[in-house]
Coordinates of C-alpha atoms and ligand atoms in Angstrom, one line a residue:
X1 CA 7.2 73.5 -49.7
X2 CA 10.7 74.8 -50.4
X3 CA 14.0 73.4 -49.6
X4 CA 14.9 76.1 -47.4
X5 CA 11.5 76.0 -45.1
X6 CA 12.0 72.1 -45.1
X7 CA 16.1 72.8 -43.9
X8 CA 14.9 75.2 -41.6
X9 CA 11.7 72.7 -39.5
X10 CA 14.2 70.4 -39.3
X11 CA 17.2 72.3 -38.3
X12 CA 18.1 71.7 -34.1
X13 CA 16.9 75.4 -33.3
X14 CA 13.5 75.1 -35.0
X15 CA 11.3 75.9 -31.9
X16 CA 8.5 73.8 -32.9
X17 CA 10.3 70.7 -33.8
X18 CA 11.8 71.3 -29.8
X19 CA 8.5 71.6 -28.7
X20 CA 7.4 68.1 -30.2
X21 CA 10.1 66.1 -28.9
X22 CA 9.9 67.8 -25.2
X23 CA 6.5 66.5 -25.2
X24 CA 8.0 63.4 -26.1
X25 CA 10.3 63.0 -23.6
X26 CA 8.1 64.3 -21.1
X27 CA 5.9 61.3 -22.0
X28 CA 8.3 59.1 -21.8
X29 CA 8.9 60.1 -18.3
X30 CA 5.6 59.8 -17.5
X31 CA 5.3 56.5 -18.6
X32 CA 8.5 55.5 -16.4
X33 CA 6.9 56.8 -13.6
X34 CA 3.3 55.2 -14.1
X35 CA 4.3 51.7 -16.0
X36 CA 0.5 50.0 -16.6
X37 CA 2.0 47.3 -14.5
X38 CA 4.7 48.0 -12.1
X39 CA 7.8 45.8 -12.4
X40 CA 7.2 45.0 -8.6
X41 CA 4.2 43.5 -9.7
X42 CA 5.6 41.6 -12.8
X43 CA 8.1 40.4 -10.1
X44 CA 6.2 39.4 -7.6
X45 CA 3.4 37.5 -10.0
X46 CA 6.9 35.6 -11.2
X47 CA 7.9 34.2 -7.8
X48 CA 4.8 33.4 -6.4
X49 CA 4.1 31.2 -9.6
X50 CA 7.6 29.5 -9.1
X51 CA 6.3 29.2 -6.0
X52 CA 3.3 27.1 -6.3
X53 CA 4.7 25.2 -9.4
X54 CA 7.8 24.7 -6.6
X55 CA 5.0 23.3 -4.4
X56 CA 3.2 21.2 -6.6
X57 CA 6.5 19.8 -8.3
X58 CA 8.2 19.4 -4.6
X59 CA 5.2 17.4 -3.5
X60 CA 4.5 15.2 -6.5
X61 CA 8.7 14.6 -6.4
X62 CA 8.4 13.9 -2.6
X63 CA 5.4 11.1 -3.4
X64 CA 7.4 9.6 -5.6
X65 CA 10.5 9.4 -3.8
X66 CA 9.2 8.3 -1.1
X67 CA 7.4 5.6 -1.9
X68 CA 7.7 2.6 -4.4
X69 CA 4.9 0.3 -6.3
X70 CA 6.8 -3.1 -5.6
X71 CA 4.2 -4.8 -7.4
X72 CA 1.6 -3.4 -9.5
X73 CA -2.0 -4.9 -9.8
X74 CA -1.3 -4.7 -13.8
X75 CA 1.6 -6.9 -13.9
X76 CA 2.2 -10.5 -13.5
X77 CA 5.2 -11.1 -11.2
X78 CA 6.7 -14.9 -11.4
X79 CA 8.7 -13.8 -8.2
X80 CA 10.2 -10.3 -7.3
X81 CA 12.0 -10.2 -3.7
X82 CA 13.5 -7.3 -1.7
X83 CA 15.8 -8.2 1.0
X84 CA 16.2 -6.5 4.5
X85 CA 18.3 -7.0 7.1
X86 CA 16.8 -9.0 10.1
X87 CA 15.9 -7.1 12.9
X88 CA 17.0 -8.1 16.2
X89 CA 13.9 -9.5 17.0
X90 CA 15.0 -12.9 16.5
X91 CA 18.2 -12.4 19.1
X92 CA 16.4 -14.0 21.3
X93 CA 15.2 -16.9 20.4
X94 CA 18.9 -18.7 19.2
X95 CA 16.9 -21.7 20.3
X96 CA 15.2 -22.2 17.1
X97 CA 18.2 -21.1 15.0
X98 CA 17.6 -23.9 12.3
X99 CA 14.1 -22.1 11.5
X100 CA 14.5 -18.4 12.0
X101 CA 15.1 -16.7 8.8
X102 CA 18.9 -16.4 7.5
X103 CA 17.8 -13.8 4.8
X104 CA 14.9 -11.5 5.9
X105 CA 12.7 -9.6 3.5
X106 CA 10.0 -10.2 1.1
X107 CA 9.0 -12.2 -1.9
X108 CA 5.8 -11.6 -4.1
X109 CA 5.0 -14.0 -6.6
X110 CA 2.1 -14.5 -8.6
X111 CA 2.6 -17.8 -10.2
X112 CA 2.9 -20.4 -7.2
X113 CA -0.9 -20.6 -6.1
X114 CA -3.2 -21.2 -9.7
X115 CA -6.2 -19.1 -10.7
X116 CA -8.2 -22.3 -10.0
X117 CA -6.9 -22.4 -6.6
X118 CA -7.3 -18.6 -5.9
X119 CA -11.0 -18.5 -7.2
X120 CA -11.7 -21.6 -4.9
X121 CA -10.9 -20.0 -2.0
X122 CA -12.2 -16.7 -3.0
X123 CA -15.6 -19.0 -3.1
X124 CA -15.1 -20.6 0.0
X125 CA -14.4 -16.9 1.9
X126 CA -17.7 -15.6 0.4
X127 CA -18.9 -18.6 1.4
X128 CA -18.3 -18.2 4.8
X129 CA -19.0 -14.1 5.2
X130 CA -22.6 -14.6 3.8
X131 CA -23.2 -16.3 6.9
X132 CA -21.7 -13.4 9.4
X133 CA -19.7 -10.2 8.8
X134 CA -19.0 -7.1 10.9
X135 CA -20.8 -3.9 11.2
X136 CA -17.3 -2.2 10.8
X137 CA -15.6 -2.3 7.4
X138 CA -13.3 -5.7 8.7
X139 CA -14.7 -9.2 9.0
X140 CA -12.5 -12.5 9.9
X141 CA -13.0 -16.2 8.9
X142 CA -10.9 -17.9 10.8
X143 CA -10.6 -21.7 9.3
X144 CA -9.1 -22.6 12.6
X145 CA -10.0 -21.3 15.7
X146 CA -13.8 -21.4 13.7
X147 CA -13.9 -17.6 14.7
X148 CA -16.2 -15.7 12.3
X149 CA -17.1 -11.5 12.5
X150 CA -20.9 -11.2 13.6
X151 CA -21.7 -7.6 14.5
X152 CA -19.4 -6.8 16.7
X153 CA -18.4 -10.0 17.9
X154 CA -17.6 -13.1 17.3
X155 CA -19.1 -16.7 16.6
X156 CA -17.6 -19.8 16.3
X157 CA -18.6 -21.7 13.2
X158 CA -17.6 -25.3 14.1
X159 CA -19.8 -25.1 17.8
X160 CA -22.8 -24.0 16.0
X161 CA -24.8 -26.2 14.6
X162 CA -26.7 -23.3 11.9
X163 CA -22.8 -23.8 10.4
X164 CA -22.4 -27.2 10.2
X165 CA -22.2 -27.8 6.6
X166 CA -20.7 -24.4 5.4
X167 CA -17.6 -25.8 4.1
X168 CA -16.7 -29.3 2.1
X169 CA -14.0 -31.3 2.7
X170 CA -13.0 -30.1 -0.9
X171 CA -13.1 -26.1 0.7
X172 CA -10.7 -27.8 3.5
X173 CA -8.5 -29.6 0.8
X174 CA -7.8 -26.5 -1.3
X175 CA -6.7 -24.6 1.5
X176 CA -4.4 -27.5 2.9
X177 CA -2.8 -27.5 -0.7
X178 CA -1.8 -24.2 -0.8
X179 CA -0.9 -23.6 2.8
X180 CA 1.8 -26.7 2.1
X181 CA 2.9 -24.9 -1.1
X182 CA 3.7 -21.6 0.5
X183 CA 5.5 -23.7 3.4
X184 CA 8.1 -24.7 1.4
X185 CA 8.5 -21.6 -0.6
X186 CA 8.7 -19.8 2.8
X187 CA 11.6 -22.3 4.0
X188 CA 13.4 -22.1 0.8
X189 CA 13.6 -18.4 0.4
X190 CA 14.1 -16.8 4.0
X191 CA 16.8 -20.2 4.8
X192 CA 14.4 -22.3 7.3
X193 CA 14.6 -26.0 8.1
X194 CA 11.4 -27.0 6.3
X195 CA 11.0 -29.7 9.1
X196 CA 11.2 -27.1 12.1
X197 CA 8.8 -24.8 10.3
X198 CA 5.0 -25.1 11.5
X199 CA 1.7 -23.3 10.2
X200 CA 0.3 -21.4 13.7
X201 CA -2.6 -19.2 14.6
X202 CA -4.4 -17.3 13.5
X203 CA -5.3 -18.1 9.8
X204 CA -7.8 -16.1 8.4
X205 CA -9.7 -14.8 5.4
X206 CA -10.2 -11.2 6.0
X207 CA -13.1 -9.2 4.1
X208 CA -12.6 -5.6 3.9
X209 CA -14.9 -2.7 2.7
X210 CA -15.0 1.0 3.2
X211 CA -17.7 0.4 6.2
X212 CA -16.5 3.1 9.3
X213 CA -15.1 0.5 12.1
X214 CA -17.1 0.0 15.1
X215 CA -14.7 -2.2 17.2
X216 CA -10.9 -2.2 17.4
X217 CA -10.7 -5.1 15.1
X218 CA -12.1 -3.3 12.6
X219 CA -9.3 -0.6 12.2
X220 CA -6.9 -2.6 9.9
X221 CA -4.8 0.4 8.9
X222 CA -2.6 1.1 11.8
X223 CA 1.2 0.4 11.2
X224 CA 2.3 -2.4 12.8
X225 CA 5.0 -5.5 13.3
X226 CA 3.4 -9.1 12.8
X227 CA 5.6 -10.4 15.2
X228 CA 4.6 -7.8 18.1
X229 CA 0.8 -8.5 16.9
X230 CA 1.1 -12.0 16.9
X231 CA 3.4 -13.7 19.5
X232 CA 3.7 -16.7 17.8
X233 CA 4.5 -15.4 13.6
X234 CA 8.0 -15.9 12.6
X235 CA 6.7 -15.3 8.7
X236 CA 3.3 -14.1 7.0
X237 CA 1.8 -14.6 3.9
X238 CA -0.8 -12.8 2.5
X239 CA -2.3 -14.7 0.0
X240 CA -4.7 -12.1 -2.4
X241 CA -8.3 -12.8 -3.3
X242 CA -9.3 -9.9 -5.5
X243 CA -7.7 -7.3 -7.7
X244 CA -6.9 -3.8 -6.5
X245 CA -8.5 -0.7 -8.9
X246 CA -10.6 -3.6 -10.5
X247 CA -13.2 -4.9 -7.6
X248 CA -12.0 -2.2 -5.0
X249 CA -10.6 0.5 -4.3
X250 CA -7.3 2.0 -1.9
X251 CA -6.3 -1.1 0.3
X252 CA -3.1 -1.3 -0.8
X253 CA -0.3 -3.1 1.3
X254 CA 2.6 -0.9 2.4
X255 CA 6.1 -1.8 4.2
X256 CA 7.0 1.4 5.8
X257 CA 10.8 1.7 4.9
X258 CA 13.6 4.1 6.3
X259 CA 14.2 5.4 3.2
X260 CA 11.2 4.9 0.3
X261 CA 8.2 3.0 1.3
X262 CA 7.2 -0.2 -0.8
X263 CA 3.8 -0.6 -2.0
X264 CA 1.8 -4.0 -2.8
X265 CA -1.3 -4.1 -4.8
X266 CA -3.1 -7.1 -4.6
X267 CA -4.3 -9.1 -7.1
X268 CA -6.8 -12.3 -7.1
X269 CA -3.8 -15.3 -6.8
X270 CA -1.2 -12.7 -6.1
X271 CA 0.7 -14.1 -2.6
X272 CA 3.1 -12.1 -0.4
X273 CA 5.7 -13.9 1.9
X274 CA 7.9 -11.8 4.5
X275 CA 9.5 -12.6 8.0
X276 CA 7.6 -11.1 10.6
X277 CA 10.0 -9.0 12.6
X278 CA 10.5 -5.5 12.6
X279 CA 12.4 -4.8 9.7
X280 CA 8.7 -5.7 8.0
X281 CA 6.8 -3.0 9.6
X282 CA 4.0 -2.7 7.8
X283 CA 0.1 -1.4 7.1
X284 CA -3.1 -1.5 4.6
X285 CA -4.0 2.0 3.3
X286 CA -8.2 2.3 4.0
X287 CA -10.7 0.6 2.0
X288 CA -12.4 3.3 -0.2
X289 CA -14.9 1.4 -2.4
X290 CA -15.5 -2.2 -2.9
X291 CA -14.7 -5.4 -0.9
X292 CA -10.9 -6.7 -0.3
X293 CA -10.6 -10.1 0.1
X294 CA -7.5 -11.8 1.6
X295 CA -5.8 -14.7 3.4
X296 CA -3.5 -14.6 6.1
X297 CA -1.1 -17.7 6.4
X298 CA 1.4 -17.5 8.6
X299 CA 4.4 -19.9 10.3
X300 CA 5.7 -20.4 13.6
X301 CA 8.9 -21.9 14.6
X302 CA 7.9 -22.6 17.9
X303 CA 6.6 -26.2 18.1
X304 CA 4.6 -25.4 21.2
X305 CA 2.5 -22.3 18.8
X306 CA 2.1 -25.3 15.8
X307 CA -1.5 -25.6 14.7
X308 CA -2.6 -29.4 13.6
X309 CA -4.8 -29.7 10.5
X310 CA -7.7 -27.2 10.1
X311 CA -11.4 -27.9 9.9
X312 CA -13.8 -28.9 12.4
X313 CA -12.9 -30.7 15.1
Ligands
AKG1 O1 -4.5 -7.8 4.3 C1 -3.4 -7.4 4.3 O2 -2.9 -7.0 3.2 C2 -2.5 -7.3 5.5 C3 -3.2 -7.5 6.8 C4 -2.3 -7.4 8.0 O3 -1.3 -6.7 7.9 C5 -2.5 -8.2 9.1 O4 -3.5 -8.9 9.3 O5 -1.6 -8.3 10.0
FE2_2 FE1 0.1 -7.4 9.4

């Protein structure tokens, strides 16, 4: 080809080189109009997936704002507290001043009661619910009152003679030890004259499996205040018989704070103490698989709601 038809194809009036880039622009135009995907599209695709990650980050966040493990099954806690301020439940009972908590809260501790100790008791409550449990997922062994869950009632073990020999004096023993062990760690830590402070009713092992309840004493899981529960509590302690995630499942303990709830997973040995008022509202999240064992001790400072020693009388 020569240099002057090369100058000329590409010279701005040569009609087929216009011709090629018309088509070009017109193209171009088209593909402006008719995008594959419209930018509408792109942009709405965009926000609705900030949108879900928004939810799913928002709701994970809210969890775990909202809520604290205040002791975890894994660890081993010598004592971990977490002070509240007292209610004014206690206003009005300035009568038993020298007991009523001067610091109310909790205290989780996982050294005062031994394994031995724990895996005694946890014998002696396995013990006793062999010989009666409820057709709803609760069951109570109450070492005192001798109430024990049968069906959907109750029995009393020490006016039956089938129950005579169910527990040792060695069963009663261990449980005498440790109630008197968590008395004076309850009067030391919440400020209570160890003298004015008595161990009251009801004092139970509780067995707890994912069974649908039957009766109103089977439904564990409502929210409530210890002290509105039980007339005579001033403080509770919840002494733990088996390990959370290991032998069961959900069950955790939860105080239900203003601000971030606090969670407790039990562990076998593992013991709670808090004052019973309102400022320790509190509940156990369901049973999902597994069996929960606990005890309930709890103190009175109301000499007239004192229990005397517990066994058969
Ligand atoms: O078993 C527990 O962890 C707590 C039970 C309880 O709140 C209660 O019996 O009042
Ligand atoms: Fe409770």
């Amino acid at each position: 080809m020569s240099t002057a038809v090369r100058r000329k194809r590409n010279s701005p009036n040569n009609p087929v080189k216009k011709e090629k880039e018309d088509s070009i622009l017109s193209k171009k135009k088209n593909d402006v109009k008719e995008p594959l995907v419209s930018w509408r599209k792109l942009l709405g695709r965009f926000l609705f997936t900030v949108l879900i990650l928004g939810v799913i980050f928002f709701s994970t966040m809210h969890k775990s704002v909202n809520e604290i493990i205040f002791a975890s099954q894994r660890e081993t806690i010598d004592r971990r507290s977490h002070r509240v301020n007292c209610s004014p439940d206690y206003d009005k009972e300035k009568h038993l001043a020298s007991c009523l908590p001067k610091i109310c809260g909790r205290v989780v501790t996982d050294t005062l009661i031994t394994p031995e100790e724990a895996q005694q008791l946890l014998k002696l409550a396995k013990k006793g619910f062999s010989y009666g449990e409820s057709d709803g997922g609760a069951s109570i062994l109450d070492l005192y009152s001798g109430a024990l869950s049968m069906g959907r009632k109750f029995v009393n073990i020490y006016k039956n003679p089938e129950y005579a020999n169910m527990f040792t004096e060695d069963d009663f023993k261990v449980y005498r030890n440790v109630k008197t062990k968590i008395q004076s760690t309850i009067s030391m830590e919440f400020g209570a004259m160890p003298n004015d402070l008595y161990p009251t009713q009801p004092t139970f092992f509780s067995r707890i499996t994912s069974k649908a309840a039957k009766t109103i004493h089977d439904e564990y899981w409502h929210p409530h205040v210890d002290k509105e529960t039980y007339e005579s509590f001033h403080y509770t302690s919840l002494l733990y018989l088996s390990n959370y995630g290991v032998t069961f499942s959900g069950g955790q303990f939860v105080f239900i704070d203003k601000n971030i709830n606090a969670t407790i997973e039990p562990k076998l040995g593992r013991l709670s103490m808090f004052t019973s008022g309102s400022e320790n509202l509190h509940y156990v999240e369901k049973v999902v698989s597994g069996e929960r064992f606990a005890l309930t001790i709890s103190f009175t400072c109301d000499k007239k709601f004192a229990i005397k020693q517990i066994g058969p009388k």
